[in-house]
């Protein structure tokens, strides 16, 4: 039988307004009355809406229109746009599709006109979520595509990940698992471009992949993803997503017929939902617990849970949930051998699923109704329903789609492992570099550099004399790569130590008896810091190893400056920002700015990797 899933879109949750909120509302109303007709008064009207929308809808609507009218009087375009957006949100709570579409459409146009892309994204994000919950999948996808475009224009990886993840849920509800999986992988990659570790978003994507695998009937493969997401969420103590995730894991155990673990997870999620008074979470949990009673043939108990669930669920207007409710009740009456009531509810479920094009639900409905016809001895109707079920099921689970999804999953897992390996290698390189730095600090800089250069030259000469001619080119290239890396690291360490020595010389200026000596010391160090010979040597080694790199860069990007070419050479060596900063004798922030200017000049987006582009040149 079909189970409820708490939408990965996250439904709007009603909260209880405390007395503290009432005091805030009273205070805002007094402020509004005392204010003059200015932009500040518009903002106060918006604040009144925010404080009253969950406790006094009539008051909220009144001040929305006050704010809108005043914004028009003041010709305050941003206030007009936000008023339209808030009116759309207001009608979301009333499930008035015509009104919310009217106001969201006006808000979209206004924010486009004002070039306020962040607010535009918020409008589109809310709008497509509502359309999806109402079963208007094609319209939801159309709006979702707009939000993805806006996120890319903002070059905001987090917003892009959210938009892609939301679109994956639309595809899941449509029964298009391949596209759903593709969008989840894209969402994960968008997160990988960010410097900050967004654990919540990563957990949501894990849960999304687990849910997709459950719906594909890959139940054992789904559990690790769901459990990984749950561990993150439990550490974050994120109640809302814990409630969603316990539902998904419970559903997977249910499909495995492990009713004990299913009920354990359902009760965990139900407990959170009741504590938070989240009706639109409580309803699906009651329905799914009813499903366990249905499977264990306690039909009266199952019907009790189903109808209690629907009393709550119907308030929130989700068509998908109504389809599942109708199908579940029909199955319970079938178990009780009440065929008339069973067919009545199956027919209603099929009609509703067909009206919104929900292939996944429609397939299940035909399959369940076929069982009813079969028990009644109406084999012709049963055969017709089974054919409809198989036809729809084939469109969901044909071999080619399954193969494509498996390929995507393998690719996703492979890329994740490669990233983990790359991070491990970088950590090892960092430890090696730290060890080398500690050793170098024990020697005087001049002696250390001299010995290093002599040692490298001696090794180079010995290799050149002793290697066979056949191996000469290969070994020389390998050596020069090592030479180049060592030289770069010496450059970085030399500049770092010279700068440190310079600062120390300044510090003991007043305490040093030979005052004329420290000036000569600083002058020498300044000369050495500005000396370009070291860079010329490095450049010579670099061009020997990467013979066509400079040519390829200038061919592809003719406007590249000498300094930008230096930066690209160091990126080609996969050096860290700190190492690059020391070599170029600039700050780490200077490196970030240089990278930003370079990305802008060569016209690459935030989703593209600057390092990958340079490495492939």
Short mmCIF file of N, CA and C in Angstrom, two decimals, residues 540-601:
data_model
loop_
_atom_site.label_atom_id
_atom_site.label_comp_id
_atom_site.label_asym_id
_atom_site.label_seq_id
_atom_site.Cartn_x
_atom_site.Cartn_y
_atom_site.Cartn_z
N UNK A 540 61.57 29.49 -15.40
CA UNK A 540 62.32 28.66 -16.35
C UNK A 540 62.01 27.18 -16.12
N UNK A 541 62.06 26.74 -14.86
CA UNK A 541 61.74 25.34 -14.54
C UNK A 541 60.31 25.01 -14.96
N UNK A 542 59.42 25.94 -14.67
CA UNK A 542 58.00 25.69 -14.94
C UNK A 542 57.77 25.48 -16.44
N UNK A 543 58.38 26.31 -17.26
CA UNK A 543 58.18 26.20 -18.70
C UNK A 543 58.81 24.94 -19.28
N UNK A 544 59.86 24.45 -18.64
CA UNK A 544 60.44 23.20 -19.09
C UNK A 544 59.51 22.03 -18.79
N UNK A 545 58.81 22.10 -17.67
CA UNK A 545 57.90 21.01 -17.29
C UNK A 545 56.58 21.14 -18.06
N UNK A 546 56.03 22.33 -18.10
CA UNK A 546 54.74 22.56 -18.76
C UNK A 546 54.99 23.42 -20.01
N UNK A 547 55.50 22.78 -21.06
CA UNK A 547 56.06 23.50 -22.21
C UNK A 547 55.04 24.41 -22.90
N UNK A 548 53.80 23.93 -23.05
CA UNK A 548 52.83 24.69 -23.83
C UNK A 548 51.87 25.51 -22.97
N UNK A 549 52.10 25.53 -21.64
CA UNK A 549 51.11 26.16 -20.76
C UNK A 549 50.96 27.66 -21.06
N UNK A 550 52.09 28.41 -21.05
CA UNK A 550 52.01 29.86 -21.28
C UNK A 550 51.40 30.16 -22.65
N UNK A 551 51.78 29.36 -23.66
CA UNK A 551 51.25 29.58 -25.00
C UNK A 551 49.74 29.36 -25.02
N UNK A 552 49.30 28.25 -24.40
CA UNK A 552 47.87 27.91 -24.38
C UNK A 552 47.06 28.99 -23.67
N UNK A 553 47.60 29.49 -22.54
CA UNK A 553 46.89 30.53 -21.79
C UNK A 553 46.72 31.78 -22.64
N UNK A 554 47.81 32.21 -23.29
CA UNK A 554 47.75 33.46 -24.06
C UNK A 554 46.90 33.31 -25.32
N UNK A 555 46.86 32.08 -25.87
CA UNK A 555 46.00 31.84 -27.03
C UNK A 555 44.53 31.93 -26.65
N UNK A 556 44.20 31.33 -25.50
CA UNK A 556 42.81 31.28 -25.07
C UNK A 556 42.36 32.58 -24.41
N UNK A 557 43.30 33.19 -23.65
CA UNK A 557 42.97 34.43 -22.93
C UNK A 557 44.03 35.50 -23.26
N UNK A 558 43.94 36.14 -24.42
CA UNK A 558 45.00 37.08 -24.85
C UNK A 558 45.17 38.29 -23.93
N UNK A 559 44.15 38.61 -23.12
CA UNK A 559 44.23 39.80 -22.25
C UNK A 559 44.88 39.52 -20.90
N UNK A 560 45.33 38.30 -20.67
CA UNK A 560 45.94 37.93 -19.38
C UNK A 560 47.23 38.73 -19.15
N UNK A 561 47.37 39.32 -17.94
CA UNK A 561 48.57 40.08 -17.59
C UNK A 561 49.66 39.15 -17.08
N UNK A 562 50.85 39.72 -16.91
CA UNK A 562 51.98 38.92 -16.40
C UNK A 562 51.69 38.40 -15.00
N UNK A 563 51.14 39.24 -14.14
CA UNK A 563 50.84 38.81 -12.76
C UNK A 563 49.77 37.73 -12.75
N UNK A 564 48.76 37.85 -13.63
CA UNK A 564 47.73 36.82 -13.70
C UNK A 564 48.27 35.51 -14.23
N UNK A 565 49.25 35.59 -15.16
CA UNK A 565 49.90 34.37 -15.66
C UNK A 565 50.70 33.71 -14.55
N UNK A 566 51.35 34.52 -13.68
CA UNK A 566 52.07 33.95 -12.53
C UNK A 566 51.10 33.19 -11.62
N UNK A 567 49.96 33.80 -11.34
CA UNK A 567 48.96 33.16 -10.46
C UNK A 567 48.49 31.84 -11.07
N UNK A 568 48.24 31.83 -12.38
CA UNK A 568 47.77 30.61 -13.03
C UNK A 568 48.85 29.53 -13.01
N UNK A 569 50.13 29.93 -13.11
CA UNK A 569 51.22 28.95 -13.04
C UNK A 569 51.25 28.28 -11.67
N UNK A 570 51.06 29.07 -10.61
CA UNK A 570 51.07 28.50 -9.25
C UNK A 570 49.83 27.64 -9.01
N UNK A 571 48.68 28.03 -9.58
CA UNK A 571 47.48 27.19 -9.48
C UNK A 571 47.67 25.87 -10.22
N UNK A 572 48.41 25.93 -11.35
CA UNK A 572 48.70 24.71 -12.12
C UNK A 572 49.45 23.70 -11.27
N UNK A 573 50.26 24.19 -10.31
CA UNK A 573 51.02 23.31 -9.41
C UNK A 573 50.20 22.85 -8.22
N UNK A 574 48.93 23.32 -8.13
CA UNK A 574 48.03 22.88 -7.03
C UNK A 574 48.57 23.31 -5.67
N UNK A 575 49.15 24.54 -5.61
CA UNK A 575 49.66 25.06 -4.34
C UNK A 575 48.50 25.68 -3.55
N UNK A 576 48.66 25.73 -2.23
CA UNK A 576 47.63 26.33 -1.38
C UNK A 576 47.68 27.85 -1.48
N UNK A 577 46.60 28.49 -1.02
CA UNK A 577 46.55 29.96 -1.06
C UNK A 577 47.67 30.57 -0.22
N UNK A 578 47.99 29.94 0.94
CA UNK A 578 49.06 30.46 1.80
C UNK A 578 50.40 30.39 1.08
N UNK A 579 50.67 29.27 0.40
CA UNK A 579 51.94 29.12 -0.32
C UNK A 579 52.03 30.12 -1.46
N UNK A 580 50.91 30.31 -2.18
CA UNK A 580 50.90 31.28 -3.28
C UNK A 580 51.15 32.69 -2.74
N UNK A 581 50.52 33.01 -1.59
CA UNK A 581 50.69 34.34 -0.99
C UNK A 581 52.16 34.58 -0.65
N UNK A 582 52.83 33.59 -0.06
CA UNK A 582 54.24 33.74 0.31
C UNK A 582 55.13 33.91 -0.92
N UNK A 583 54.85 33.14 -1.99
CA UNK A 583 55.67 33.22 -3.20
C UNK A 583 55.50 34.59 -3.86
N UNK A 584 54.26 35.07 -3.94
CA UNK A 584 54.00 36.36 -4.61
C UNK A 584 54.23 37.55 -3.68
N UNK A 585 54.53 37.23 -2.39
CA UNK A 585 54.79 38.29 -1.39
C UNK A 585 53.57 39.19 -1.21
N UNK A 586 52.38 38.55 -1.15
CA UNK A 586 51.14 39.27 -0.86
C UNK A 586 50.41 38.56 0.26
N UNK A 587 49.32 39.15 0.74
CA UNK A 587 48.54 38.54 1.82
C UNK A 587 47.60 37.47 1.25
N UNK A 588 47.11 36.55 2.13
CA UNK A 588 46.10 35.57 1.66
C UNK A 588 44.87 36.24 1.07
N UNK A 589 44.46 37.39 1.67
CA UNK A 589 43.31 38.11 1.11
C UNK A 589 43.63 38.62 -0.30
N UNK A 590 44.90 38.99 -0.49
CA UNK A 590 45.33 39.42 -1.81
C UNK A 590 45.21 38.32 -2.83
N UNK A 591 45.48 37.07 -2.39
CA UNK A 591 45.34 35.92 -3.29
C UNK A 591 43.87 35.74 -3.67
N UNK A 592 42.97 35.86 -2.64
CA UNK A 592 41.53 35.71 -2.91
C UNK A 592 41.07 36.75 -3.93
N UNK A 593 41.51 38.01 -3.75
CA UNK A 593 41.11 39.07 -4.67
C UNK A 593 41.66 38.80 -6.07
N UNK A 594 42.90 38.32 -6.14
CA UNK A 594 43.51 38.02 -7.44
C UNK A 594 42.74 36.90 -8.14
N UNK A 595 42.35 35.87 -7.36
CA UNK A 595 41.57 34.77 -7.93
C UNK A 595 40.22 35.27 -8.45
N UNK A 596 39.58 36.16 -7.66
CA UNK A 596 38.29 36.70 -8.07
C UNK A 596 38.41 37.49 -9.37
N UNK A 597 39.45 38.37 -9.44
CA UNK A 597 39.64 39.16 -10.67
C UNK A 597 39.92 38.26 -11.86
N UNK A 598 40.70 37.20 -11.63
CA UNK A 598 41.03 36.27 -12.71
C UNK A 598 39.77 35.55 -13.21
N UNK A 599 38.92 35.08 -12.25
CA UNK A 599 37.67 34.40 -12.65
C UNK A 599 36.81 35.33 -13.49
N UNK A 600 36.76 36.60 -13.06
CA UNK A 600 35.94 37.58 -13.77
C UNK A 600 36.47 37.82 -15.17
N UNK A 601 37.81 37.91 -15.29
CA UNK A 601 38.40 38.21 -16.59
C UNK A 601 38.19 37.08 -17.57
#
